[in-house]
XYZ file of N, CA and C in Angstrom:
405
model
N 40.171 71.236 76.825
C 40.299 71.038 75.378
C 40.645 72.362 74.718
N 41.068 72.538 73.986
C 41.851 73.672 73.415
C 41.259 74.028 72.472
N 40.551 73.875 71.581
C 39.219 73.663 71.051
C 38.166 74.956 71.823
N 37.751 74.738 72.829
C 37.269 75.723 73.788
C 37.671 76.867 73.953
N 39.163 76.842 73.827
C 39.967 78.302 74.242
C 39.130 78.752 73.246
N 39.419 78.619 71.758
C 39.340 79.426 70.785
C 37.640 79.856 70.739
N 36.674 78.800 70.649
C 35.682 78.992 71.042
C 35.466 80.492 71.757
N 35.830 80.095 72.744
C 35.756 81.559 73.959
C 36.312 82.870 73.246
N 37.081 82.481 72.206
C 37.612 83.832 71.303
C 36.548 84.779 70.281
N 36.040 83.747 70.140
C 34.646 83.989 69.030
C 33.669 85.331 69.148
N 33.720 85.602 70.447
C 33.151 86.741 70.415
C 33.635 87.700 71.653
N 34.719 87.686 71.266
C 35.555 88.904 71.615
C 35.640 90.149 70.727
N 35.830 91.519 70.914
C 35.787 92.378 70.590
C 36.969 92.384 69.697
N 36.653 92.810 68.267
C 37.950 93.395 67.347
C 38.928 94.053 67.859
N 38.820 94.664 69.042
C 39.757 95.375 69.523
C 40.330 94.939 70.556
N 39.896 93.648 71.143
C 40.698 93.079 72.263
C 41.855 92.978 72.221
N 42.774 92.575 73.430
C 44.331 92.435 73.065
C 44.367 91.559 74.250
N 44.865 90.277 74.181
C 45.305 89.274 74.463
C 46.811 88.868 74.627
N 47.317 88.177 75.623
C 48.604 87.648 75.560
C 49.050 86.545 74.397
N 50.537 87.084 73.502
C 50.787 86.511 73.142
C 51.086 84.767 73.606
N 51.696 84.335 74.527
C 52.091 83.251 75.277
C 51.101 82.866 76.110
N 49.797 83.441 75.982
C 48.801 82.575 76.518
C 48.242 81.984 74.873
N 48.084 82.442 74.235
C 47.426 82.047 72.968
C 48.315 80.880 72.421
N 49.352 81.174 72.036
C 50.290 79.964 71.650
C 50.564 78.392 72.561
N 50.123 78.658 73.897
C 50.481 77.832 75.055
C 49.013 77.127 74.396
N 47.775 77.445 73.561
C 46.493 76.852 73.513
C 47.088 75.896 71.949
N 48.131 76.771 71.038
C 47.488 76.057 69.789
C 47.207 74.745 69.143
N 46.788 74.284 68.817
C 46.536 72.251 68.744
C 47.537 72.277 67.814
N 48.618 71.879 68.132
C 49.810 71.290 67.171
C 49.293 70.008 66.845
N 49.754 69.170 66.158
C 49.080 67.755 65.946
C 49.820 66.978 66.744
N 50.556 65.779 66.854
C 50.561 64.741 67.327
C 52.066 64.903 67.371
N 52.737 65.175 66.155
C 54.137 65.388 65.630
C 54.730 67.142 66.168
N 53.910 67.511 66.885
C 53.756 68.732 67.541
C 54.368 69.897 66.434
N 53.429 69.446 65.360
C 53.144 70.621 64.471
C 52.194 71.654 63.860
N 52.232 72.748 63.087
C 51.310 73.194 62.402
C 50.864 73.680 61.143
N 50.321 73.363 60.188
C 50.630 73.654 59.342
C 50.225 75.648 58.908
N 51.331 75.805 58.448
C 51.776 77.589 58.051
C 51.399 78.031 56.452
N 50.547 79.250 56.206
C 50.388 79.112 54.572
C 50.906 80.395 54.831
N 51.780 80.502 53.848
C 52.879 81.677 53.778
C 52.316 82.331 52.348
N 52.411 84.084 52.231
C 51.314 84.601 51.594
C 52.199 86.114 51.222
N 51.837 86.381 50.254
C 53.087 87.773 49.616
C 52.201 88.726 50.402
N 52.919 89.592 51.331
C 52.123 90.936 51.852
C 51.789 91.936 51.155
N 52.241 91.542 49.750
C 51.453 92.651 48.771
C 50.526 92.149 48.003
N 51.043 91.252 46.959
C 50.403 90.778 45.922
C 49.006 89.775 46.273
N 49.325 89.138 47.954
C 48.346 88.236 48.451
C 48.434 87.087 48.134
N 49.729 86.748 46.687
C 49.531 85.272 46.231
C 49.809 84.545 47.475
N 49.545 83.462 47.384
C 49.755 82.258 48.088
C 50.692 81.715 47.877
N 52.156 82.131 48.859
C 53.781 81.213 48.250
C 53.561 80.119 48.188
N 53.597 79.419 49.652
C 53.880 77.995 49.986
C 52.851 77.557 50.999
N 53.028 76.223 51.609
C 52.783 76.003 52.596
C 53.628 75.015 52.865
N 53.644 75.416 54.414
C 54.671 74.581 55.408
C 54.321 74.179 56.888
N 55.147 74.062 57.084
C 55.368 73.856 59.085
C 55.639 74.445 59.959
N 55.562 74.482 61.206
C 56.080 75.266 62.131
C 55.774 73.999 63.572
N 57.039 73.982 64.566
C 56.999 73.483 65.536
C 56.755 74.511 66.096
N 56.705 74.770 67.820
C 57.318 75.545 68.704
C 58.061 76.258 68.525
N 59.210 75.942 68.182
C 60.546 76.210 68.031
C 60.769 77.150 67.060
N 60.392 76.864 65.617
C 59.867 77.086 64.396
C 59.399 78.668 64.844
N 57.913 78.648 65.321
C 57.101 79.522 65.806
C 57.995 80.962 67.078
N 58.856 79.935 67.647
C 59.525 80.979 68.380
C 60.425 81.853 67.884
N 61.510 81.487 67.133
C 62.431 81.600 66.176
C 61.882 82.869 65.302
N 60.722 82.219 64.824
C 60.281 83.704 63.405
C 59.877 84.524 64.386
N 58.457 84.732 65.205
C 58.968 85.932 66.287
C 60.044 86.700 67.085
N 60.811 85.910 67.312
C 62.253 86.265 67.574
C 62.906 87.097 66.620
N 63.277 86.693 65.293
C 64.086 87.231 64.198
C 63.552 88.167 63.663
N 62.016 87.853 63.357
C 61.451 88.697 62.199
C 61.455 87.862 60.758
N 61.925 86.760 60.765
C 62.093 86.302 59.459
C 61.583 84.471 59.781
N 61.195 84.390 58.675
C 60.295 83.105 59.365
C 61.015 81.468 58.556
N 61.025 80.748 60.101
C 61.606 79.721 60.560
C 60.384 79.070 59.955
N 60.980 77.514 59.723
C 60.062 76.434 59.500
C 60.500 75.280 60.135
N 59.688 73.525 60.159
C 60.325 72.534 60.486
C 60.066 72.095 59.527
N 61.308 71.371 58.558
C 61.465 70.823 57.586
C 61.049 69.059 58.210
N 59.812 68.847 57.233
C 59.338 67.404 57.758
C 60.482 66.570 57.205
N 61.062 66.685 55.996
C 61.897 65.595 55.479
C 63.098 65.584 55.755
N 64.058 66.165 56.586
C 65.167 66.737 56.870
C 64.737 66.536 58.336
N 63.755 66.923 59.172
C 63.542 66.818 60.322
C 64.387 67.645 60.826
N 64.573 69.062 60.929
C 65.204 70.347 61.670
C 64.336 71.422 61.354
N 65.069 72.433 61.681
C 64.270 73.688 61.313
C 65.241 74.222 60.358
N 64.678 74.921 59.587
C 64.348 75.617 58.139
C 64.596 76.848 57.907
N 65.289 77.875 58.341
C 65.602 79.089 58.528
C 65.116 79.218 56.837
N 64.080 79.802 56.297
C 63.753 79.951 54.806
C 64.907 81.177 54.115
N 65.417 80.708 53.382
C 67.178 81.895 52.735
C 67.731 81.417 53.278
N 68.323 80.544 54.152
C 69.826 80.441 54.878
C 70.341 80.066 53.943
N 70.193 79.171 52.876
C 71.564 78.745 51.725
C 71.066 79.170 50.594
N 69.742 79.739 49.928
C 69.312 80.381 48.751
C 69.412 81.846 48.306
N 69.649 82.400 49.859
C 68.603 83.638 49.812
C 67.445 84.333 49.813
N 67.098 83.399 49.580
C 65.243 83.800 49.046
C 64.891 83.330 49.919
N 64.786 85.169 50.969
C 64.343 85.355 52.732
C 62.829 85.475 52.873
N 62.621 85.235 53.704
C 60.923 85.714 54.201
C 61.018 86.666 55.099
N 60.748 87.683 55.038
C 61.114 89.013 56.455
C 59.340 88.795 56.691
N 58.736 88.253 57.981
C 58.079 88.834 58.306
C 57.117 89.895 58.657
N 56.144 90.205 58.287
C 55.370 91.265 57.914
C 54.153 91.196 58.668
N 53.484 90.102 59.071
C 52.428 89.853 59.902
C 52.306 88.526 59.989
N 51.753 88.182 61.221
C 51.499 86.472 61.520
C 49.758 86.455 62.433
N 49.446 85.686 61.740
C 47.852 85.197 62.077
C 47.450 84.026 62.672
N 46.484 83.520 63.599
C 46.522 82.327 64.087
C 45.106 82.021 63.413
N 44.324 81.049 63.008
C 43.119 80.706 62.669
C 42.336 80.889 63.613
N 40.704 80.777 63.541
C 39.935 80.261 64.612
C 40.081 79.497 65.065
N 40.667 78.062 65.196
C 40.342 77.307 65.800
C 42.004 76.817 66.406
N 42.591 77.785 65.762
C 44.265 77.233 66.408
C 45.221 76.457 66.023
N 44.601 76.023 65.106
C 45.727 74.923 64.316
C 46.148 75.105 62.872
N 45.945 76.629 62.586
C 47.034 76.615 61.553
C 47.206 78.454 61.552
N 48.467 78.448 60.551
C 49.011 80.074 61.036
C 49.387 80.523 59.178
N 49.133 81.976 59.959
C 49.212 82.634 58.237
C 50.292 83.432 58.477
N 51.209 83.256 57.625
C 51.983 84.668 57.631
C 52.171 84.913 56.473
N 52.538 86.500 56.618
C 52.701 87.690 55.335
C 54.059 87.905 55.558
N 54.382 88.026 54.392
C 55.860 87.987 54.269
C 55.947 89.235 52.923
N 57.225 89.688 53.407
C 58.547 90.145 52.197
C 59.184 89.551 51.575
N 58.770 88.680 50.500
C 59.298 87.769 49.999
C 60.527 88.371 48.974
N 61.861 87.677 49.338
C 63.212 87.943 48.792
C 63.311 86.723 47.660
N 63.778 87.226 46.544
C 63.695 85.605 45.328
C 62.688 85.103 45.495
N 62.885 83.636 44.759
C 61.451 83.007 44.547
C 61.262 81.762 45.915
N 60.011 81.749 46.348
C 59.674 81.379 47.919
C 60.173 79.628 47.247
N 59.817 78.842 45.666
C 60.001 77.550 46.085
C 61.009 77.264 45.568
N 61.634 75.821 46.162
C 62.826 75.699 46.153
C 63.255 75.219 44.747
N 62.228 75.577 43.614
C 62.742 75.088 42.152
C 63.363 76.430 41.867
N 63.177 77.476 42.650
C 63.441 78.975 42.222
C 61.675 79.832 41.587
N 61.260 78.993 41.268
C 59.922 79.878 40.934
C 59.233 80.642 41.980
N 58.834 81.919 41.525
C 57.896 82.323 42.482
C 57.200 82.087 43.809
N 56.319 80.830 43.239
C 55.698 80.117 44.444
C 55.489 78.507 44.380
N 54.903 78.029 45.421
C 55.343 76.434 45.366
C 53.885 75.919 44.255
N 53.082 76.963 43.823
C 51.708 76.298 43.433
C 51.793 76.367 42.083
N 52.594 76.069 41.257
C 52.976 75.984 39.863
C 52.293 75.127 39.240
N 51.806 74.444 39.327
C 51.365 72.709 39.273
C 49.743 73.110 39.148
N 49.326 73.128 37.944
C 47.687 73.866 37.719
C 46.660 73.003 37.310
N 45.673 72.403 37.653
C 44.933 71.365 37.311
C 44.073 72.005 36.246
N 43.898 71.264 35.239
C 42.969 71.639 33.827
C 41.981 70.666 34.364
N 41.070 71.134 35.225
C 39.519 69.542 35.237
C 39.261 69.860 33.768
N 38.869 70.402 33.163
C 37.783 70.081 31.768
C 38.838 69.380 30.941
N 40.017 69.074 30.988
C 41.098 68.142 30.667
C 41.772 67.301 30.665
N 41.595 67.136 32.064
C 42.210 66.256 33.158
C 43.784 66.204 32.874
N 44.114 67.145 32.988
C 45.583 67.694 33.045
C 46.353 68.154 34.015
N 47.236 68.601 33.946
C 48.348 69.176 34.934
C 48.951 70.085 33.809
N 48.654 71.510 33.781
C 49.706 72.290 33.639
C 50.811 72.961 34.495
N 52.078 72.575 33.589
C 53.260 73.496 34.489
C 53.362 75.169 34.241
N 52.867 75.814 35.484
C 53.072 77.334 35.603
C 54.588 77.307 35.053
């Protein structure tokens, strides 16, 4: 169970160093052999988006430096800027405890959502209102 791997991670030393391609060969993709990715400004810390990553996805942004996605509604991968511009250069990538979801820090080029704004979390709930404000 894969579940376990990570387990066994738990109390490893801050300073351990581990194989990349053993760690990834563990991560629980779901069913649709995905994961979900929260993509994050390497400066500011906001929170762009969140997305996907297959395998593929996952191989691709290590590869380039610039981070790949799998577009669920389109069903391909997502090179983020290929027709906007508004690149993600890679800056750091994180796996959770438990393996099933990934953080990356990015250099964010233009605005990360695809309305052009900043980030995809525009959309602000007023509870004492029961509203929706638009950022």
């Amino acid at each position: 169970m894969k579940r376990s791997y990570f387990q066994g991670l738990e109390n490893c030393l801050s300073s351990s160093e581990l194989e990349l391609a053993d760690v990834v060969k563990e991560l629980a993709f779901d069913s649709r052999g995905l994961l979900p990715v929260i993509t994050q400004d390497s400066e500011s810390k906001e929170v762009l988006m969140l997305a996907w990553m297959n395998i593929e996805a996952l191989n691709q942004t290590l590869k380039t430096g610039y981070v790949t996605y799998w577009s669920r509604s389109r069903e391909e991968l997502w090179l983020k800027g290929k027709t906007s511009g508004h690149t993600q250069e890679l800056v750091s990538l994180s796996i959770d405890c438990d393996g099933d979801s990934i953080l990356c820090r990015v250099n964010q080029i233009g605005g990360a959502c695809h309305t052009g704004r900043e980030h995809c979390f525009y959309l602000q709930v007023d509870r004492k209102h029961h509203k929706i404000r638009v950022l």
